[in-house]
Amino acid sequence: MQDVFSFIEQNREMYIRWLQQICQQPSVAAQNRGMKETANMVEQFITQIGGESKQLETSGYPVVYGEFPGESEKTLSFYNHYDVQPEDPLDLWETPPFGAEIRDGRMYARGVADNKGNLMARLAAVHAYTQVRGKLPTRVKFIVEGEEEIGSVHLEEFVERYHDRIQADGCIWEFGYKNADGRPQVSLGVKGMCYVELVCRGANTDLHSANAAIIENPAWRLLWALNTLKTPDEKIQIKGFYDKVATLSDDDAGMLEQMIYNEESTLEKLGLKSFLLDLSGIPLKEKLIFQPTCTVCGLVSGYTGTGSKTVLPAEARVKLDFRLVPDQDPHEIFSLLRAHLDEHGFSDIEMEGFTLEHPARTPLNNPLTRAVVNTVKDIYGMEPTIMPMSPGTGPMYILCQNLGIPAVSVGVGNFASNNHAPNENVIIEDYIQGIKHMAAIFEEFAKEA
Amino acid sequence: MQDVFSFIEQNREMYIRWLQQICQQPSVAAQNRGMKETANMVEQFITQIGGESKQLETSGYPVVYGEFPGESEKTLSFYNHYDVQPEDPLDLWETPPFGAEIRDGRMYARGVADNKGNLMARLAAVHAYTQVRGKLPTRVKFIVEGEEEIGSVHLEEFVERYHDRIQADGCIWEFGYKNADGRPQVSLGVKGMCYVELVCRGANTDLHSANAAIIENPAWRLLWALNTLKTPDEKIQIKGFYDKVATLSDDDAGMLEQMIYNEESTLEKLGLKSFLLDLSGIPLKEKLIFQPTCTVCGLVSGYTGTGSKTVLPAEARVKLDFRLVPDQDPHEIFSLLRAHLDEHGFSDIEMEGFTLEHPARTPLNNPLTRAVVNTVKDIYGMEPTIMPMSPGTGPMYILCQNLGIPAVSVGVGNFASNNHAPNENVIIEDYIQGIKHMAAIFEEFAKEA
């Protein structure tokens, strides 16, 4: 691979410019800013490096699809997204969010880590490999959606409509990071999600709080309902919630054992003294990876400004995010939650579902995982840490697991990439290493049985 | 009194114009809009009708003080306020909030019910009485503050500084309403208040909610803390909270018995099927008047916009309003709450106190109460309903009870006056009746032993 690696080194400035170019193009799906321009730009990149590309229409933003021929019929696919999070709060950025300026070896831009850095590293790897060797060892497909940051709202429709285009022998998933100590993480799945909003209503208008002596307060009612959902020992009290949680296999236990999680640096960065329930070591990692959650993401009722206002609220709302693990089913969890509320006397509390996503996993022992893991050592000079599943969520079930496609996450992000936050960044050397790593994966995956 | 009543009738248009004039002058304390202009206007009204007036300075907005001589040394005082609530949400007003337009027998304006209607009715009564009879039967004092809507923040300072000016034999308190059936309410006290904000903090920044598996969520922690404060049977669980709640006297029980509370019309207006805990009758009235409360007035954490955002909040806040009854002490309740949180393992939750006000009561059997009650029948043609205490709060303890001054609330508001809300209004006939009632009270109070 030294020929390809040398080519990458010789062209590093060009690949850095590619990344700057796409990062300087805003693409905020939530605000419909620059979406068409960015989809066109991705399509052009694919075409310019020798692929066939097309924007596949959905009811939302199009998915940019690309295909490259290979020496074999074996197919490796890439799932990425061209949309980014909104850049606010603007005043916390040290350089403009769409400036893509380089400082101290890092490029700073909204979307550079999530997910344009990974997308461009993968395109650059295709470019370098084909320039040096003429043809890729396997066929390669790019599936670059435009709605990941708004919940992949039309991806299920896309999968149904373009079923054929998605088939592959393995898929490199959109994200990937290095640990605090610089060790690459390889992760083999994502948690599922059941994201709901609960609404409790009282009188038809906010009232003077003197009335609270005799008029029910929906904020208290919602608090009491929530209190039945999870106890301070973090046990979720919904009947049947844990029934389908898979027990850990020996492989899982082994992966947890080798998985490196930098406890001290995480606590220090977050200004915390300890993790939840004082966990550490294996139990901490097991909770992070293999346990479902029930998280209050948002809570609002009554007067929330500064100072005091004596109001009896008319309404209280909570946004709850359940992260699910195999083999929990988000639709079933949604129903169990409804049943729980009803059984506890809260049938008046209304429920709205926003995101229902299945968890997904890829086995440790499969050709793609082996190809990714085996190549890490050559490129990074150390073993990766393998996360059996990411604690995050994505549409991996509908794009991969449901179609029998193994999916592996690895990428150019770092421990302090600040995804979704000000000063999002990628370390330039990580980006160049990421290009080399992808090129090496092409070859290794082609060799794998 | 027919001479005075006739004078009032003959001059009704002028008194209505007085009310329009002051209502057309904004006086939003929270926004420092028109405060000086309104204080000057009140001072001028007092002077023009023959009183001596002065703006008594405090560290905040001045208190407009007025004095009128009387036939006897007996003194009746009026506590009112010239500030009003902010008028938003503007789009829900049918006519401009500072237009003071009259439609269908009502004047609509921000502050017309709370509290300018009462202030002007009392000034008009002084004017009418002195025009007809030459001199008032008792001395009369006006204490018109400018910060009632922002918590009477400098009133304690005022009381300390101008102690002498406040002394009186009885005080007519700022507010007063008619029931849904048109029957005047006379109330003999106010609840106290301990208004606090609790803050629970987690990591030093909002995080991706995937981290909630291992990082403590301050929203959950605050929910669990709140759950220890009050159970769904509405019992407040703070140790010692009820210790100083006075037991009902025979007078209290009697007043509850006669007190008319229009349950059906209240439920209908609020779109509710039942009151808290399905209460009705005497137990409902007892809870409203004689029981302390613990109310969530505001609750906020994480993402509260529309749609979903998967965030683990860095912070959660709640605003709590405890309405207190005799002989609870707001400072003691504040300490008991702190002790409760500490004992339940929530010593990290921070507490900020905003308003600490003592409850206050006036006995049923005193000259002022008798004067007010006896005159209602003549003016309104029916007996008043007597509320032993208002479920609301005000600085009655420091202005009256602490100085041995009985205080009685009666006024020109109605059941749907919409205080603090859009389309605040006073019924014109109630305003005219209120002027007559005050004039009658002068005479009756002078006669009382």
Short mmCIF file of C-alpha atoms in Angstrom, two decimals, chain B residues 105-304:
data_model
loop_
_atom_site.label_atom_id
_atom_site.label_comp_id
_atom_site.label_asym_id
_atom_site.label_seq_id
_atom_site.Cartn_x
_atom_site.Cartn_y
_atom_site.Cartn_z
CA GLY B 105 -70.68 48.27 30.09
CA ARG B 106 -67.07 47.36 30.85
CA MET B 107 -63.86 49.36 30.71
CA TYR B 108 -60.96 47.37 29.28
CA ALA B 109 -57.40 48.30 30.23
CA ARG B 110 -54.26 46.89 31.76
CA GLY B 111 -54.50 47.77 35.43
CA VAL B 112 -58.15 48.84 35.42
CA ALA B 113 -59.02 46.06 37.89
CA ASP B 114 -55.56 45.64 39.39
CA ASN B 115 -55.43 48.21 40.86
CA LYS B 116 -56.38 51.55 39.28
CA GLY B 117 -60.15 50.97 39.46
CA ASN B 118 -59.99 50.54 43.22
CA LEU B 119 -57.63 53.48 43.67
CA MET B 120 -59.84 55.83 41.64
CA ALA B 121 -63.08 54.64 43.28
CA ARG B 122 -61.56 55.46 46.67
CA LEU B 123 -60.33 58.88 45.54
CA ALA B 124 -63.72 59.59 43.93
CA ALA B 125 -65.47 58.67 47.20
CA VAL B 126 -63.31 61.16 49.09
CA HIS B 127 -64.08 63.78 46.45
CA ALA B 128 -67.84 63.20 46.52
CA TYR B 129 -68.04 63.12 50.31
CA THR B 130 -66.06 66.29 50.82
CA GLN B 131 -67.91 68.13 48.02
CA VAL B 132 -71.28 67.32 49.60
CA ARG B 133 -70.45 67.39 53.32
CA GLY B 134 -67.42 69.69 53.47
CA LYS B 135 -65.23 67.35 55.50
CA LEU B 136 -64.66 63.60 55.89
CA PRO B 137 -65.94 62.01 59.12
CA THR B 138 -62.51 60.46 59.83
CA ARG B 139 -58.99 61.23 58.72
CA VAL B 140 -58.06 59.36 55.56
CA LYS B 141 -54.61 58.27 54.37
CA PHE B 142 -53.60 56.90 50.99
CA ILE B 143 -50.53 54.67 50.65
CA VAL B 144 -50.07 54.03 46.94
CA GLU B 145 -46.97 52.00 46.15
CA GLY B 146 -45.32 51.47 42.76
CA GLU B 147 -43.86 47.99 43.11
CA GLU B 148 -46.72 45.67 44.01
CA GLU B 149 -46.48 43.82 40.69
CA ILE B 150 -42.78 43.19 41.19
CA GLY B 151 -43.08 41.85 44.74
CA SER B 152 -43.23 45.08 46.82
CA VAL B 153 -39.46 44.87 46.91
CA HIS B 154 -38.84 48.11 48.83
CA LEU B 155 -41.96 48.18 50.98
CA GLU B 156 -40.23 46.84 54.07
CA GLU B 157 -37.72 49.68 53.75
CA PHE B 158 -40.63 52.11 53.35
CA VAL B 159 -42.37 50.79 56.46
CA GLU B 160 -39.21 51.21 58.51
CA ARG B 161 -38.55 54.72 57.23
CA TYR B 162 -42.11 56.12 57.31
CA HIS B 163 -43.49 54.21 60.27
CA ASP B 164 -45.47 57.24 61.55
CA ARG B 165 -47.35 57.88 58.35
CA ILE B 166 -48.74 54.37 58.25
CA GLN B 167 -50.52 54.31 61.59
CA ALA B 168 -54.30 54.05 61.28
CA ASP B 169 -57.34 52.52 62.96
CA GLY B 170 -58.14 50.42 59.93
CA CYS B 171 -56.96 49.83 56.40
CA ILE B 172 -58.96 49.06 53.25
CA TRP B 173 -56.74 46.70 51.31
CA GLU B 174 -56.02 47.13 47.60
CA PHE B 175 -58.19 44.46 45.97
CA GLY B 176 -61.73 43.15 46.03
CA TYR B 177 -64.06 41.23 43.72
CA LYS B 178 -67.57 40.10 43.14
CA ASN B 179 -68.36 36.39 42.93
CA ALA B 180 -69.67 34.85 39.69
CA ASP B 181 -73.21 35.53 40.96
CA GLY B 182 -72.47 39.23 41.54
CA ARG B 183 -72.15 39.02 45.31
CA PRO B 184 -69.36 41.16 46.81
CA GLN B 185 -66.52 39.36 48.55
CA VAL B 186 -65.09 40.83 51.72
CA SER B 187 -61.82 39.22 52.72
CA LEU B 188 -59.99 39.48 55.98
CA GLY B 189 -56.39 38.57 55.39
CA VAL B 190 -53.84 37.19 52.97
CA LYS B 191 -51.74 34.08 52.81
CA GLY B 192 -47.98 34.40 53.25
CA MET B 193 -45.40 33.24 50.76
CA CYS B 194 -42.07 31.52 50.48
CA TYR B 195 -41.07 31.66 46.79
CA VAL B 196 -37.83 29.89 45.97
CA GLU B 197 -35.94 28.60 42.97
CA LEU B 198 -34.10 25.30 43.12
CA VAL B 199 -31.21 24.61 40.76
CA CYS B 200 -29.65 21.21 40.12
CA ARG B 201 -26.47 21.02 38.05
CA GLY B 202 -24.81 18.14 36.19
CA ALA B 203 -21.91 18.23 33.73
CA ASN B 204 -20.48 21.65 32.83
CA THR B 205 -22.23 21.62 29.44
CA ASP B 206 -25.21 20.06 27.71
CA LEU B 207 -24.18 16.69 26.29
CA HIS B 208 -25.37 14.30 23.60
CA SER B 209 -27.99 12.23 25.37
CA ALA B 210 -26.17 9.00 24.52
CA ASN B 211 -24.01 9.94 27.52
CA ALA B 212 -27.01 9.69 29.86
CA ALA B 213 -26.20 6.00 30.35
CA ILE B 214 -23.29 6.97 32.60
CA ILE B 215 -23.55 10.73 33.34
CA GLU B 216 -26.04 11.95 35.92
CA ASN B 217 -29.01 13.88 34.59
CA PRO B 218 -29.85 16.93 36.74
CA ALA B 219 -33.43 16.89 35.42
CA TRP B 220 -34.03 13.41 36.84
CA ARG B 221 -32.30 14.40 40.06
CA LEU B 222 -34.51 17.46 40.46
CA LEU B 223 -37.62 15.37 39.68
CA TRP B 224 -36.72 12.89 42.37
CA ALA B 225 -36.03 15.70 44.85
CA LEU B 226 -39.39 17.34 44.08
CA ASN B 227 -41.13 14.02 44.46
CA THR B 228 -40.00 13.94 48.10
CA LEU B 229 -41.64 17.35 48.71
CA LYS B 230 -45.26 16.55 47.96
CA THR B 231 -47.09 13.29 47.40
CA PRO B 232 -50.03 12.86 44.99
CA ASP B 233 -52.45 13.18 47.93
CA GLU B 234 -51.21 16.81 48.08
CA LYS B 235 -49.56 16.33 51.49
CA ILE B 236 -46.38 18.37 51.82
CA GLN B 237 -43.69 16.07 53.22
CA ILE B 238 -41.29 18.63 54.69
CA LYS B 239 -40.75 17.83 58.35
CA GLY B 240 -42.37 20.50 60.53
CA PHE B 241 -44.11 22.21 57.61
CA TYR B 242 -47.58 21.99 59.17
CA ASP B 243 -46.47 22.43 62.81
CA LYS B 244 -47.50 26.08 63.06
CA VAL B 245 -50.68 25.90 60.98
CA ALA B 246 -53.37 27.33 63.28
CA THR B 247 -56.46 25.24 63.95
CA LEU B 248 -59.78 26.71 62.84
CA SER B 249 -61.65 28.77 65.41
CA ASP B 250 -65.44 28.68 65.68
CA ASP B 251 -65.48 32.04 63.88
CA ASP B 252 -63.41 30.54 61.06
CA ALA B 253 -65.73 27.56 60.75
CA GLY B 254 -68.70 29.91 60.70
CA MET B 255 -67.18 32.07 58.00
CA LEU B 256 -66.40 29.01 55.86
CA GLU B 257 -69.99 27.94 56.28
CA GLN B 258 -71.42 31.25 54.98
CA MET B 259 -68.71 31.83 52.36
CA ILE B 260 -70.11 31.37 48.86
CA TYR B 261 -67.82 29.81 46.30
CA ASN B 262 -69.33 29.23 42.86
CA GLU B 263 -67.97 25.81 42.07
CA GLU B 264 -69.78 25.09 38.82
CA SER B 265 -69.13 28.40 37.13
CA THR B 266 -65.45 28.23 38.11
CA LEU B 267 -65.04 24.72 36.70
CA GLU B 268 -66.85 25.68 33.53
CA LYS B 269 -64.75 28.81 33.02
CA LEU B 270 -61.52 26.81 33.45
CA GLY B 271 -62.61 23.83 31.34
CA LEU B 272 -62.24 21.42 34.25
CA LYS B 273 -64.34 18.49 35.42
CA SER B 274 -63.46 18.65 39.11
CA PHE B 275 -61.40 20.39 41.72
CA LEU B 276 -58.21 19.02 43.20
CA LEU B 277 -58.77 15.69 45.01
CA ASP B 278 -62.43 15.91 43.94
CA LEU B 279 -63.12 18.37 46.73
CA SER B 280 -66.32 20.35 47.04
CA GLY B 281 -68.32 22.25 49.64
CA ILE B 282 -66.75 23.08 53.00
CA PRO B 283 -63.60 20.94 52.51
CA LEU B 284 -62.96 22.75 49.19
CA LYS B 285 -63.33 26.16 50.83
CA GLU B 286 -61.20 25.12 53.79
CA LYS B 287 -58.44 23.96 51.45
CA LEU B 288 -58.60 27.19 49.44
CA ILE B 289 -58.53 29.50 52.44
CA PHE B 290 -56.85 27.74 55.33
CA GLN B 291 -54.38 25.28 53.82
CA PRO B 292 -50.83 26.11 52.73
CA THR B 293 -49.67 25.10 49.25
CA CYS B 294 -46.53 23.95 47.46
CA THR B 295 -46.85 24.91 43.80
CA VAL B 296 -44.54 24.32 40.85
CA CYS B 297 -44.76 27.72 39.10
CA GLY B 298 -42.01 27.02 36.58
CA LEU B 299 -39.92 24.09 35.48
CA VAL B 300 -37.19 24.09 32.85
CA SER B 301 -34.38 21.85 31.70
CA GLY B 302 -32.72 20.94 28.40
CA TYR B 303 -34.40 21.41 25.05
CA THR B 304 -37.86 22.96 25.20
#
